Structure formats: structure tokens, C-alpha cells
Coordinates of N, CA and C in Angstrom, one line a residue:
P18 N -20.7 -67.4 -27.5 CA -19.6 -67.4 -28.4 C -18.3 -67.1 -27.6
S19 N -17.3 -67.8 -27.8 CA -16.1 -67.5 -27.0 C -15.2 -66.6 -27.8
N20 N -14.4 -65.8 -27.1 CA -13.5 -64.9 -27.7 C -12.1 -65.4 -27.5
S21 N -11.3 -65.5 -28.5 CA -10.0 -66.1 -28.4 C -8.9 -65.1 -28.1
S22 N -9.2 -63.8 -28.0 CA -8.2 -62.8 -27.8 C -7.7 -62.9 -26.4
S23 N -6.5 -62.4 -26.1 CA -5.9 -62.5 -24.8 C -6.1 -61.2 -24.0
F24 N -7.2 -60.6 -24.1 CA -7.5 -59.4 -23.3 C -7.8 -59.8 -21.9
H25 N -7.1 -59.1 -20.9 CA -7.3 -59.3 -19.5 C -7.9 -58.1 -18.9
S26 N -9.1 -58.2 -18.4 CA -9.8 -57.1 -17.8 C -9.1 -56.5 -16.6
G27 N -8.4 -55.4 -16.8 CA -7.8 -54.7 -15.7 C -6.5 -55.3 -15.2
A28 N -6.1 -56.5 -15.6 CA -4.9 -57.1 -15.1 C -3.6 -56.5 -15.5
D29 N -3.6 -55.9 -16.7 CA -2.4 -55.3 -17.3 C -2.4 -53.8 -17.3
L30 N -3.1 -53.2 -16.4 CA -3.1 -51.7 -16.4 C -1.7 -51.1 -16.1
I31 N -1.3 -50.2 -16.9 CA 0.0 -49.6 -16.7 C -0.2 -48.2 -16.1
P32 N 0.4 -47.8 -15.0 CA 0.2 -46.5 -14.4 C 0.8 -45.5 -15.5
S33 N 0.1 -44.4 -15.6 CA 0.5 -43.3 -16.5 C 1.0 -42.1 -15.7
L34 N 1.9 -41.3 -16.3 CA 2.3 -40.1 -15.7 C 1.4 -39.0 -16.1
L35 N 1.2 -38.1 -15.2 CA 0.4 -36.9 -15.5 C 1.4 -35.9 -16.1
V36 N 1.2 -35.4 -17.3 CA 2.0 -34.5 -18.0 C 1.3 -33.1 -18.0
L37 N 2.0 -32.2 -17.3 CA 1.4 -30.8 -17.3 C 2.0 -30.0 -18.5
H38 N 1.0 -29.5 -19.3 CA 1.4 -28.7 -20.4 C 1.6 -27.3 -19.8
P39 N 2.5 -26.5 -20.5 CA 2.8 -25.1 -19.9 C 1.5 -24.3 -19.7
S40 N 0.5 -24.5 -20.5 CA -0.7 -23.7 -20.4 C -1.4 -24.0 -19.1
A41 N -1.2 -25.2 -18.5 CA -1.9 -25.6 -17.3 C -1.1 -25.2 -16.0
L42 N 0.1 -24.7 -16.1 CA 0.8 -24.3 -14.9 C 0.3 -23.0 -14.4
P43 N 0.3 -22.8 -13.1 CA -0.2 -21.5 -12.5 C 0.7 -20.4 -12.9
I44 N 0.2 -19.2 -13.0 CA 1.0 -18.0 -13.3 C 1.5 -17.4 -12.0
L45 N 2.8 -17.2 -11.9 CA 3.4 -16.7 -10.7 C 4.2 -15.4 -11.0
F46 N 4.5 -14.6 -10.0 CA 5.4 -13.5 -10.1 C 6.8 -14.0 -10.1
Q47 N 7.6 -13.7 -11.1 CA 9.0 -14.0 -11.1 C 9.8 -12.8 -10.5
E48 N 9.2 -11.6 -10.8 CA 9.7 -10.4 -10.1 C 8.5 -9.7 -9.5
E49 N 8.5 -9.5 -8.2 CA 7.4 -8.9 -7.5 C 7.4 -7.4 -7.7
L50 N 6.2 -6.8 -7.6 CA 6.0 -5.4 -7.7 C 6.7 -4.8 -6.5
M51 N 7.6 -3.7 -6.7 CA 8.3 -3.1 -5.6 C 7.8 -1.7 -5.4
N52 N 7.9 -1.3 -4.1 CA 7.5 0.1 -3.8 C 8.5 1.1 -4.4
K53 N 8.0 2.2 -4.8 CA 8.9 3.3 -5.4 C 8.6 4.6 -4.7
E54 N 9.6 5.4 -4.5 CA 9.5 6.7 -4.0 C 9.7 7.7 -5.2
A55 N 8.8 8.7 -5.2 CA 8.9 9.7 -6.3 C 8.4 11.1 -5.8
T56 N 8.7 12.1 -6.5 CA 8.4 13.4 -6.2 C 7.0 13.8 -6.8
E57 N 6.2 14.5 -6.0 CA 4.9 15.0 -6.5 C 5.1 15.8 -7.8
G58 N 4.2 15.5 -8.7 CA 4.3 16.2 -10.0 C 5.1 15.5 -11.1
E59 N 5.9 14.5 -10.6 CA 6.7 13.7 -11.6 C 6.0 12.4 -12.0
A60 N 6.7 11.6 -12.7 CA 6.1 10.3 -13.1 C 6.9 9.2 -12.4
V61 N 6.2 8.0 -12.3 CA 6.9 6.8 -11.7 C 6.4 5.6 -12.5
T62 N 7.3 4.7 -12.7 CA 7.0 3.4 -13.4 C 7.1 2.2 -12.4
L63 N 6.0 1.5 -12.3 CA 6.0 0.2 -11.5 C 6.1 -0.9 -12.5
H64 N 6.9 -1.9 -12.2 CA 6.9 -3.1 -13.1 C 7.1 -4.4 -12.4
C65 N 6.6 -5.5 -13.1 CA 6.8 -6.8 -12.5 C 6.9 -7.8 -13.7
K66 N 7.3 -9.0 -13.4 CA 7.5 -10.0 -14.4 C 6.7 -11.3 -13.9
L67 N 6.0 -11.8 -14.9 CA 5.2 -13.0 -14.6 C 6.0 -14.2 -15.1
S68 N 5.5 -15.4 -14.6 CA 6.2 -16.6 -15.1 C 5.9 -17.0 -16.5
K69 N 4.8 -16.4 -17.0 CA 4.4 -16.5 -18.5 C 3.5 -15.4 -18.8
S70 N 3.3 -15.1 -20.1 CA 2.5 -14.0 -20.5 C 1.0 -14.3 -20.2
A71 N 0.4 -13.3 -19.6 CA -1.1 -13.4 -19.3 C -1.6 -12.0 -19.2
P72 N -2.9 -11.9 -19.3 CA -3.6 -10.6 -19.2 C -3.4 -10.1 -17.7
V73 N -3.1 -8.8 -17.6 CA -2.9 -8.2 -16.3 C -3.9 -7.1 -16.1
E74 N -4.4 -7.0 -14.9 CA -5.3 -5.9 -14.5 C -4.6 -5.1 -13.3
W75 N -4.4 -3.8 -13.5 CA -3.9 -3.0 -12.4 C -5.0 -2.4 -11.6
K76 N -4.9 -2.4 -10.3 CA -5.9 -1.8 -9.5 C -5.3 -1.0 -8.4
K77 N -6.1 0.0 -8.0 CA -5.8 0.8 -6.8 C -6.9 0.6 -5.9
G78 N -6.7 -0.2 -4.8 CA -7.9 -0.6 -4.0 C -8.7 -1.5 -4.8
N79 N -10.0 -1.1 -4.9 CA -11.0 -1.9 -5.7 C -11.2 -1.3 -7.1
V80 N -10.5 -0.2 -7.4 CA -10.7 0.5 -8.7 C -9.7 0.0 -9.7
V81 N -10.2 -0.5 -10.9 CA -9.4 -1.0 -12.0 C -8.8 0.3 -12.7
L82 N -7.5 0.3 -12.9 CA -6.9 1.5 -13.6 C -7.0 1.2 -15.1
K83 N -7.4 2.2 -15.9 CA -7.5 2.1 -17.3 C -6.5 3.0 -17.9
P84 N -5.9 2.7 -19.1 CA -5.0 3.6 -19.8 C -5.7 4.9 -20.0
S85 N -4.9 6.0 -19.7 CA -5.4 7.4 -19.9 C -4.2 8.3 -19.9
E86 N -4.4 9.6 -19.8 CA -3.3 10.5 -19.8 C -2.5 10.3 -18.5
K87 N -3.2 9.9 -17.4 CA -2.5 9.7 -16.1 C -1.8 8.3 -16.1
Y88 N -2.5 7.3 -16.6 CA -2.0 5.9 -16.5 C -1.6 5.4 -17.8
K89 N -0.3 5.0 -17.9 CA 0.2 4.3 -19.2 C 0.5 2.8 -18.8
I90 N -0.2 1.9 -19.5 CA 0.0 0.5 -19.2 C 0.6 -0.2 -20.4
E91 N 1.7 -0.9 -20.1 CA 2.4 -1.6 -21.2 C 2.6 -3.0 -20.8
Q92 N 2.6 -3.9 -21.8 CA 2.9 -5.3 -21.5 C 3.6 -5.9 -22.8
E93 N 4.7 -6.5 -22.5 CA 5.4 -7.2 -23.6 C 5.8 -8.6 -23.0
G94 N 4.9 -9.6 -23.5 CA 5.1 -11.0 -23.0 C 4.8 -11.0 -21.5
P95 N 5.8 -11.5 -20.7 CA 5.6 -11.6 -19.2 C 6.0 -10.3 -18.5
F96 N 6.5 -9.3 -19.2 CA 6.9 -8.0 -18.6 C 5.8 -7.0 -18.6
V97 N 5.4 -6.5 -17.4 CA 4.3 -5.6 -17.3 C 4.7 -4.3 -16.6
E98 N 4.2 -3.2 -17.2 CA 4.6 -1.9 -16.6 C 3.4 -1.0 -16.4
L99 N 3.4 -0.2 -15.3 CA 2.4 0.8 -15.1 C 3.1 2.1 -14.9
T100 N 2.9 3.1 -15.7 CA 3.5 4.5 -15.4 C 2.4 5.4 -15.0
I101 N 2.6 6.1 -13.9 CA 1.7 7.0 -13.3 C 2.3 8.4 -13.5
Q102 N 1.6 9.2 -14.3 CA 2.0 10.6 -14.7 C 1.5 11.6 -13.6
D103 N 2.2 12.7 -13.5 CA 1.8 13.8 -12.7 C 1.3 13.4 -11.3
L104 N 2.3 12.8 -10.6 CA 1.9 12.2 -9.2 C 1.4 13.2 -8.3
D105 N 0.4 12.8 -7.5 CA 0.0 13.6 -6.3 C -0.2 12.7 -5.1
L106 N -0.5 13.2 -4.0 CA -0.6 12.4 -2.8 C -1.7 11.3 -2.9
A107 N -2.7 11.5 -3.7 CA -3.7 10.5 -3.8 C -3.2 9.2 -4.5
D108 N -2.1 9.3 -5.2 CA -1.5 8.2 -5.9 C -0.7 7.2 -5.0
A109 N -0.5 7.7 -3.7 CA 0.3 6.8 -2.8 C -0.4 5.5 -2.6

């Protein structure tokens, strides 16, 4: 049986553009973490800004820091802060 449609196998393919949705873009630092100087016994706040909101994990070496009396972790959208209370030399 013959088909009278004008379908052309592969002859009329139109190149399509790759559209990246915001969720597919990599997460980058828009503001890098900066070193801070502080006095022993005081508190210091470290902050950075991401290119979009995402879960953040703070580490010291290989140890993941968890919220506690010593560590206060806050995030509002892409803005992330770590406050270290009662600084001592081991916090360097």
C-alpha cells in the first residue's frame, strides 16, 4: 500500500537549540569566602554568596561542622554564613 503523505525521512530535520534551564546551570561562588582575623575568645562570621540557592556544607579539614553553641550556620537563599563563637587557636 502506498502512502500519499509528503513525509521525507530525515530530509527536513531542523537543528534545535539546547535550552539550559536555571536548575541545570552549575552553582558557582559569586562572592568567595574571605579570610578573617579575630581575637581569641571573640566570635567571627564567615560568609559567601552562591550563584543560586543550594544546600551548603561547612567543613574544617574533613570534619563537617554542625550547628551548635560553637557554630551558628545560617542561609538565606544564596547567602550563607558561618559564625564561630569563643574562638581559640584550634579554629584557625
